[in-house]
């Protein structure tokens, strides 16, 4: 709690100050915001100086309002089912769990990792879920992560369809509206030691870089028959942005829209080998 309060206090004084402290701790070096060249430096510049002035940035980052954006771009068929939404935690206490289906996902719309999965009501702890939701609803993620566009989101709780497993995430990195790379991840909700990530070129071959904070996927990774279709959707959703990551949930039969991420790892993504941080930065035009 003290650590959270310190980060929020620093962000209130200056989001740049909080970012500088976080960046040096995470990346082991200073972030050059005067002459940003690497991918992480340019994402950091965008999150501090451009995205807070862009209403669309908060709209697509909002896990509830982004549904309207996706539907407005003609991809409403890729949205998972929505069972309900509540605009404050007092109302959340009145969630009628009995009216929900046997399986569902509860999440807050204004941050990362604020998800509760119900695989069956018999084993679902309602009180623990409400306790977690209450805590998240009182958190300003924008202050915690020095990402001001998150702070403009009106906090809500949403309840969505639980997509059946086996499930993996396909996340497309789009520069200037073009999909250039994607990564496939599994088990990220289980933490860095369990979660695995591998990057790929758009033709499905392995990319020449990875993230050092996660182990790569093991064995051959089969690409779905609808990979090109997903890339086309990602390209369309990415059109208004200099950079964006478009995420999908994928099972063997189909895929669903997951979320839009404008600032991966808040501009502190550990890329190996390190020269690829610069190469990716060259693809991002500010």
mmCIF file of C-alpha atoms in Angstrom:
data_model
loop_
_atom_site.group_PDB
_atom_site.id
_atom_site.type_symbol
_atom_site.label_atom_id
_atom_site.label_comp_id
_atom_site.label_asym_id
_atom_site.label_seq_id
_atom_site.Cartn_x
_atom_site.Cartn_y
_atom_site.Cartn_z
ATOM 1 C CA UNK A 1 0.000 0.000 0.000
ATOM 2 C CA UNK A 2 2.846 2.430 0.843
ATOM 3 C CA UNK A 3 4.478 1.695 -2.499
ATOM 4 C CA UNK A 4 1.211 2.373 -4.320
ATOM 5 C CA UNK A 5 0.691 5.636 -2.426
ATOM 6 C CA UNK A 6 4.233 6.763 -3.266
ATOM 7 C CA UNK A 7 3.731 6.069 -6.973
ATOM 8 C CA UNK A 8 0.396 7.876 -7.006
ATOM 9 C CA UNK A 9 1.907 10.863 -5.183
ATOM 10 C CA UNK A 10 4.792 11.093 -7.652
ATOM 11 C CA UNK A 11 2.348 10.914 -10.579
ATOM 12 C CA UNK A 12 0.226 13.703 -9.110
ATOM 13 C CA UNK A 13 3.340 15.863 -8.865
ATOM 14 C CA UNK A 14 4.468 14.905 -12.360
ATOM 15 C CA UNK A 15 3.656 11.830 -14.508
ATOM 16 C CA UNK A 16 7.073 12.306 -16.108
ATOM 17 C CA UNK A 17 8.787 12.142 -12.721
ATOM 18 C CA UNK A 18 6.994 8.887 -11.878
ATOM 19 C CA UNK A 19 7.787 7.501 -15.316
ATOM 20 C CA UNK A 20 11.472 8.392 -15.011
ATOM 21 C CA UNK A 21 11.725 6.524 -11.701
ATOM 22 C CA UNK A 22 9.841 3.484 -13.030
ATOM 23 C CA UNK A 23 11.783 3.402 -16.304
ATOM 24 C CA UNK A 24 15.192 3.498 -14.675
ATOM 25 C CA UNK A 25 14.156 0.761 -12.241
ATOM 26 C CA UNK A 26 12.659 -1.484 -14.938
ATOM 27 C CA UNK A 27 15.110 -0.883 -17.782
ATOM 28 C CA UNK A 28 18.320 -0.103 -15.910
ATOM 29 C CA UNK A 29 18.876 3.177 -17.758
ATOM 30 C CA UNK A 30 17.391 6.618 -18.241
ATOM 31 C CA UNK A 31 14.624 7.288 -20.761
ATOM 32 C CA UNK A 32 15.535 9.924 -23.365
ATOM 33 C CA UNK A 33 12.309 11.859 -23.906
ATOM 34 C CA UNK A 34 14.058 14.798 -25.552
ATOM 35 C CA UNK A 35 15.252 12.668 -28.460
ATOM 36 C CA UNK A 36 13.316 9.380 -28.270
ATOM 37 C CA UNK A 37 14.731 6.709 -30.578
ATOM 38 C CA UNK A 38 13.896 3.283 -29.174
ATOM 39 C CA UNK A 39 10.468 1.666 -29.178
ATOM 40 C CA UNK A 40 10.149 2.061 -25.411
ATOM 41 C CA UNK A 41 11.239 5.694 -25.471
ATOM 42 C CA UNK A 42 8.737 6.542 -28.198
ATOM 43 C CA UNK A 43 5.879 4.723 -26.427
ATOM 44 C CA UNK A 44 6.848 6.646 -23.287
ATOM 45 C CA UNK A 45 6.766 9.930 -25.211
ATOM 46 C CA UNK A 46 3.332 9.115 -26.634
ATOM 47 C CA UNK A 47 1.844 8.171 -23.260
ATOM 48 C CA UNK A 48 3.104 11.343 -21.571
ATOM 49 C CA UNK A 49 2.640 13.980 -24.264
ATOM 50 C CA UNK A 50 0.213 12.919 -26.993
ATOM 51 C CA UNK A 51 -2.269 10.281 -25.793
ATOM 52 C CA UNK A 52 -3.573 12.396 -22.838
ATOM 53 C CA UNK A 53 -4.751 14.973 -25.403
ATOM 54 C CA UNK A 54 -6.471 12.369 -27.585
ATOM 55 C CA UNK A 55 -10.024 11.456 -26.428
ATOM 56 C CA UNK A 56 -10.015 8.367 -28.642
ATOM 57 C CA UNK A 57 -7.055 7.015 -26.648
ATOM 58 C CA UNK A 58 -9.087 6.778 -23.436
ATOM 59 C CA UNK A 59 -12.114 5.480 -25.345
ATOM 60 C CA UNK A 60 -10.314 2.480 -26.827
ATOM 61 C CA UNK A 61 -8.351 1.814 -23.627
ATOM 62 C CA UNK A 62 -11.657 1.615 -21.717
ATOM 63 C CA UNK A 63 -12.588 -2.080 -21.758
ATOM 64 C CA UNK A 64 -16.277 -1.177 -21.884
ATOM 65 C CA UNK A 65 -16.357 1.750 -24.322
ATOM 66 C CA UNK A 66 -13.958 0.027 -26.735
ATOM 67 C CA UNK A 67 -16.845 -2.289 -27.587
ATOM 68 C CA UNK A 68 -18.565 0.664 -29.266
ATOM 69 C CA UNK A 69 -15.393 1.485 -31.183
ATOM 70 C CA UNK A 70 -15.051 -2.096 -32.463
ATOM 71 C CA UNK A 71 -18.706 -2.233 -33.426
ATOM 72 C CA UNK A 72 -18.454 1.145 -35.140
ATOM 73 C CA UNK A 73 -15.603 -0.178 -37.291
ATOM 74 C CA UNK A 74 -17.837 -3.044 -38.426
ATOM 75 C CA UNK A 75 -16.451 -5.832 -36.240
ATOM 76 C CA UNK A 76 -19.210 -6.241 -33.665
ATOM 77 C CA UNK A 77 -19.417 -9.948 -34.477
ATOM 78 C CA UNK A 78 -16.002 -10.407 -32.815
ATOM 79 C CA UNK A 79 -17.137 -9.085 -29.425
ATOM 80 C CA UNK A 80 -17.749 -11.574 -26.628
ATOM 81 C CA UNK A 81 -21.159 -11.584 -25.005
ATOM 82 C CA UNK A 82 -21.869 -8.823 -22.466
ATOM 83 C CA UNK A 83 -23.968 -9.864 -19.459
ATOM 84 C CA UNK A 84 -23.951 -6.590 -17.520
ATOM 85 C CA UNK A 85 -22.071 -3.496 -16.417
ATOM 86 C CA UNK A 86 -22.130 -1.373 -13.256
ATOM 87 C CA UNK A 87 -20.769 2.157 -12.918
ATOM 88 C CA UNK A 88 -19.768 2.114 -9.252
ATOM 89 C CA UNK A 89 -18.824 -0.400 -6.603
ATOM 90 C CA UNK A 90 -21.914 0.249 -4.482
ATOM 91 C CA UNK A 91 -24.026 -1.110 -7.328
ATOM 92 C CA UNK A 92 -21.624 -4.023 -7.727
ATOM 93 C CA UNK A 93 -22.699 -5.234 -4.299
ATOM 94 C CA UNK A 94 -26.128 -5.747 -5.848
ATOM 95 C CA UNK A 95 -24.931 -7.917 -8.735
ATOM 96 C CA UNK A 96 -27.456 -10.705 -9.183
ATOM 97 C CA UNK A 97 -25.039 -13.604 -9.464
ATOM 98 C CA UNK A 98 -27.916 -16.043 -9.716
ATOM 99 C CA UNK A 99 -29.010 -14.386 -12.960
ATOM 100 C CA UNK A 100 -25.566 -14.814 -14.537
ATOM 101 C CA UNK A 101 -24.654 -17.919 -16.556
ATOM 102 C CA UNK A 102 -22.637 -20.752 -15.063
ATOM 103 C CA UNK A 103 -19.393 -19.329 -16.470
ATOM 104 C CA UNK A 104 -18.433 -15.670 -16.874
ATOM 105 C CA UNK A 105 -15.702 -13.052 -16.476
ATOM 106 C CA UNK A 106 -15.913 -10.028 -14.175
ATOM 107 C CA UNK A 107 -13.491 -7.208 -14.884
ATOM 108 C CA UNK A 108 -12.872 -3.532 -14.290
ATOM 109 C CA UNK A 109 -12.600 -1.389 -17.377
ATOM 110 C CA UNK A 110 -9.870 1.039 -16.328
ATOM 111 C CA UNK A 111 -6.669 -0.932 -15.744
ATOM 112 C CA UNK A 112 -4.691 -4.100 -16.348
ATOM 113 C CA UNK A 113 -5.035 -7.483 -14.697
ATOM 114 C CA UNK A 114 -8.379 -6.616 -13.100
ATOM 115 C CA UNK A 115 -10.115 -9.848 -14.127
ATOM 116 C CA UNK A 116 -11.987 -12.531 -12.220
ATOM 117 C CA UNK A 117 -12.854 -15.762 -14.017
ATOM 118 C CA UNK A 118 -15.749 -17.946 -12.947
ATOM 119 C CA UNK A 119 -15.452 -21.475 -14.338
ATOM 120 C CA UNK A 120 -18.421 -22.668 -12.309
ATOM 121 C CA UNK A 121 -20.644 -21.102 -9.671
ATOM 122 C CA UNK A 122 -20.265 -23.950 -7.188
ATOM 123 C CA UNK A 123 -16.619 -23.055 -6.578
ATOM 124 C CA UNK A 124 -16.984 -19.299 -7.084
ATOM 125 C CA UNK A 125 -16.368 -17.083 -4.028
ATOM 126 C CA UNK A 126 -18.718 -14.122 -4.473
ATOM 127 C CA UNK A 127 -17.501 -12.220 -1.423
ATOM 128 C CA UNK A 128 -13.872 -12.507 -2.454
ATOM 129 C CA UNK A 129 -14.776 -11.332 -5.960
ATOM 130 C CA UNK A 130 -16.579 -8.265 -4.618
ATOM 131 C CA UNK A 131 -13.664 -7.503 -2.290
ATOM 132 C CA UNK A 132 -11.254 -7.512 -5.248
ATOM 133 C CA UNK A 133 -13.579 -5.444 -7.417
ATOM 134 C CA UNK A 134 -14.008 -2.840 -4.669
ATOM 135 C CA UNK A 135 -10.255 -2.466 -4.360
ATOM 136 C CA UNK A 136 -9.744 -2.101 -8.090
ATOM 137 C CA UNK A 137 -12.576 0.374 -8.503
ATOM 138 C CA UNK A 138 -10.850 2.712 -6.067
ATOM 139 C CA UNK A 139 -7.541 2.564 -7.947
ATOM 140 C CA UNK A 140 -6.415 5.164 -10.481
ATOM 141 C CA UNK A 141 -4.375 3.032 -12.866
ATOM 142 C CA UNK A 142 -3.153 6.107 -14.701
ATOM 143 C CA UNK A 143 -1.404 7.316 -11.540
ATOM 144 C CA UNK A 144 -0.021 3.866 -10.742
ATOM 145 C CA UNK A 145 1.555 3.354 -14.159
ATOM 146 C CA UNK A 146 2.204 6.960 -15.255
ATOM 147 C CA UNK A 147 -0.226 6.467 -18.152
ATOM 148 C CA UNK A 148 -2.468 9.564 -17.935
ATOM 149 C CA UNK A 149 -4.951 8.412 -20.589
ATOM 150 C CA UNK A 150 -6.135 5.714 -18.157
ATOM 151 C CA UNK A 151 -7.070 8.367 -15.594
ATOM 152 C CA UNK A 152 -9.705 9.795 -17.946
ATOM 153 C CA UNK A 153 -11.691 6.519 -17.924
ATOM 154 C CA UNK A 154 -14.930 6.453 -15.921
ATOM 155 C CA UNK A 155 -14.644 3.362 -13.719
ATOM 156 C CA UNK A 156 -17.044 0.513 -14.395
ATOM 157 C CA UNK A 157 -17.390 -3.186 -13.721
ATOM 158 C CA UNK A 158 -18.374 -5.375 -16.640
ATOM 159 C CA UNK A 159 -19.418 -8.992 -16.901
ATOM 160 C CA UNK A 160 -18.621 -10.819 -20.120
ATOM 161 C CA UNK A 161 -18.730 -14.244 -21.689
ATOM 162 C CA UNK A 162 -15.973 -16.657 -20.661
ATOM 163 C CA UNK A 163 -14.382 -17.925 -23.873
ATOM 164 C CA UNK A 164 -13.867 -21.668 -23.804
ATOM 165 C CA UNK A 165 -10.379 -23.133 -23.679
ATOM 166 C CA UNK A 166 -7.941 -24.172 -25.129
ATOM 167 C CA UNK A 167 -7.188 -20.502 -25.511
ATOM 168 C CA UNK A 168 -4.239 -18.406 -26.602
ATOM 169 C CA UNK A 169 -3.717 -14.685 -27.206
ATOM 170 C CA UNK A 170 -2.633 -13.239 -30.543
ATOM 171 C CA UNK A 171 -1.447 -9.635 -30.176
ATOM 172 C CA UNK A 172 -0.694 -7.609 -33.300
ATOM 173 C CA UNK A 173 1.829 -4.771 -33.208
ATOM 174 C CA UNK A 174 0.607 -2.118 -35.653
ATOM 175 C CA UNK A 175 2.771 0.806 -36.769
ATOM 176 C CA UNK A 176 1.095 3.551 -38.784
ATOM 177 C CA UNK A 177 -1.950 1.352 -39.309
ATOM 178 C CA UNK A 178 0.038 -1.650 -40.570
ATOM 179 C CA UNK A 179 0.434 -4.963 -38.741
ATOM 180 C CA UNK A 180 4.194 -5.623 -38.591
ATOM 181 C CA UNK A 181 4.549 -8.329 -35.939
ATOM 182 C CA UNK A 182 2.412 -10.311 -33.542
ATOM 183 C CA UNK A 183 3.034 -12.413 -30.507
ATOM 184 C CA UNK A 184 1.317 -15.510 -29.258
ATOM 185 C CA UNK A 185 0.985 -15.955 -25.514
ATOM 186 C CA UNK A 186 -0.441 -18.553 -23.168
ATOM 187 C CA UNK A 187 -1.049 -18.628 -19.411
ATOM 188 C CA UNK A 188 -0.109 -14.975 -18.795
ATOM 189 C CA UNK A 189 -2.698 -14.799 -16.005
ATOM 190 C CA UNK A 190 -0.609 -17.359 -14.142
ATOM 191 C CA UNK A 191 2.381 -15.016 -13.870
ATOM 192 C CA UNK A 192 5.787 -14.633 -15.584
ATOM 193 C CA UNK A 193 7.036 -18.069 -14.546
ATOM 194 C CA UNK A 194 4.037 -19.819 -16.118
ATOM 195 C CA UNK A 195 3.192 -17.449 -18.967
ATOM 196 C CA UNK A 196 4.973 -17.857 -22.285
ATOM 197 C CA UNK A 197 5.371 -15.460 -25.208
ATOM 198 C CA UNK A 198 6.878 -15.749 -28.677
ATOM 199 C CA UNK A 199 6.998 -13.091 -31.415
ATOM 200 C CA UNK A 200 6.325 -13.833 -35.074
ATOM 201 C CA UNK A 201 6.582 -12.089 -38.408
ATOM 202 C CA UNK A 202 3.360 -11.619 -40.333
ATOM 203 C CA UNK A 203 4.040 -14.740 -42.431
ATOM 204 C CA UNK A 204 4.097 -16.858 -39.273
ATOM 205 C CA UNK A 205 7.867 -17.297 -39.094
ATOM 206 C CA UNK A 206 9.677 -16.623 -35.833
ATOM 207 C CA UNK A 207 10.729 -13.018 -35.287
ATOM 208 C CA UNK A 208 14.314 -12.123 -34.396
ATOM 209 C CA UNK A 209 13.488 -10.701 -30.969
ATOM 210 C CA UNK A 210 11.640 -11.633 -27.822
ATOM 211 C CA UNK A 211 10.701 -10.345 -24.377
ATOM 212 C CA UNK A 212 13.189 -11.195 -21.657
ATOM 213 C CA UNK A 213 10.537 -11.153 -18.921
ATOM 214 C CA UNK A 214 8.772 -14.269 -20.280
ATOM 215 C CA UNK A 215 9.948 -17.632 -21.515
ATOM 216 C CA UNK A 216 9.224 -18.471 -25.156
ATOM 217 C CA UNK A 217 6.583 -20.926 -26.263
ATOM 218 C CA UNK A 218 7.720 -24.525 -26.498
ATOM 219 C CA UNK A 219 7.552 -26.626 -29.636
ATOM 220 C CA UNK A 220 6.045 -25.720 -32.989
ATOM 221 C CA UNK A 221 3.305 -23.109 -32.877
ATOM 222 C CA UNK A 222 0.503 -23.842 -35.317
ATOM 223 C CA UNK A 223 -1.005 -20.812 -36.996
ATOM 224 C CA UNK A 224 -4.804 -20.652 -37.323
ATOM 225 C CA UNK A 225 -6.406 -20.654 -40.764
ATOM 226 C CA UNK A 226 -7.832 -17.198 -40.029
ATOM 227 C CA UNK A 227 -4.473 -15.533 -39.246
ATOM 228 C CA UNK A 228 -4.670 -13.242 -42.294
ATOM 229 C CA UNK A 229 -8.243 -12.311 -41.396
ATOM 230 C CA UNK A 230 -7.190 -11.335 -37.874
ATOM 231 C CA UNK A 231 -4.369 -9.234 -39.313
ATOM 232 C CA UNK A 232 -6.850 -7.421 -41.553
ATOM 233 C CA UNK A 233 -9.119 -6.647 -38.593
ATOM 234 C CA UNK A 234 -6.126 -5.458 -36.561
ATOM 235 C CA UNK A 235 -5.100 -3.206 -39.445
ATOM 236 C CA UNK A 236 -8.561 -1.660 -39.607
ATOM 237 C CA UNK A 237 -8.813 -1.064 -35.864
ATOM 238 C CA UNK A 238 -5.294 0.389 -35.824
ATOM 239 C CA UNK A 239 -5.911 2.918 -38.599
ATOM 240 C CA UNK A 240 -6.232 6.093 -36.401
ATOM 241 C CA UNK A 241 -3.082 5.456 -34.352
ATOM 242 C CA UNK A 242 0.662 5.913 -34.802
ATOM 243 C CA UNK A 243 1.116 2.726 -32.807
ATOM 244 C CA UNK A 244 -1.321 0.304 -31.248
ATOM 245 C CA UNK A 245 -1.428 -3.325 -30.204
ATOM 246 C CA UNK A 246 -4.651 -5.118 -31.160
ATOM 247 C CA UNK A 247 -5.358 -8.247 -29.097
ATOM 248 C CA UNK A 248 -7.480 -11.286 -29.880
ATOM 249 C CA UNK A 249 -8.465 -14.396 -27.937
ATOM 250 C CA UNK A 250 -8.081 -17.480 -30.100
ATOM 251 C CA UNK A 251 -9.257 -21.060 -29.831
ATOM 252 C CA UNK A 252 -9.013 -23.695 -32.585
ATOM 253 C CA UNK A 253 -12.405 -22.815 -34.070
ATOM 254 C CA UNK A 254 -12.606 -19.030 -33.955
ATOM 255 C CA UNK A 255 -11.289 -15.783 -32.531
ATOM 256 C CA UNK A 256 -12.676 -12.895 -30.498
ATOM 257 C CA UNK A 257 -11.608 -9.302 -29.995
ATOM 258 C CA UNK A 258 -9.878 -8.880 -26.639
ATOM 259 C CA UNK A 259 -8.581 -5.329 -26.164
ATOM 260 C CA UNK A 260 -6.648 -2.367 -27.524
ATOM 261 C CA UNK A 261 -3.292 -1.526 -25.955
ATOM 262 C CA UNK A 262 -1.647 1.786 -26.832
ATOM 263 C CA UNK A 263 1.253 1.605 -24.381
ATOM 264 C CA UNK A 264 2.555 -1.974 -23.948
ATOM 265 C CA UNK A 265 4.210 -2.391 -20.555
ATOM 266 C CA UNK A 266 3.752 1.379 -20.094
ATOM 267 C CA UNK A 267 6.755 1.876 -22.391
ATOM 268 C CA UNK A 268 8.998 -0.461 -20.409
ATOM 269 C CA UNK A 269 8.982 -3.726 -22.362
ATOM 270 C CA UNK A 270 12.283 -5.600 -22.032
ATOM 271 C CA UNK A 271 13.275 -6.533 -25.604
ATOM 272 C CA UNK A 272 16.077 -8.965 -26.443
ATOM 273 C CA UNK A 273 18.397 -8.600 -28.219
ATOM 274 C CA UNK A 274 18.549 -4.981 -27.181
ATOM 275 C CA UNK A 275 19.187 -3.599 -30.672
ATOM 276 C CA UNK A 276 15.627 -4.563 -31.574
ATOM 277 C CA UNK A 277 14.343 -1.908 -29.194
ATOM 278 C CA UNK A 278 15.954 0.577 -31.598
ATOM 279 C CA UNK A 279 14.795 -1.265 -34.739
ATOM 280 C CA UNK A 280 11.192 -1.274 -33.555
ATOM 281 C CA UNK A 281 11.574 2.375 -32.613
ATOM 282 C CA UNK A 282 12.544 3.174 -36.192
ATOM 283 C CA UNK A 283 9.154 1.810 -37.311
ATOM 284 C CA UNK A 284 7.264 4.211 -35.052
ATOM 285 C CA UNK A 285 7.009 7.719 -36.494
ATOM 286 C CA UNK A 286 6.087 10.367 -33.941
#
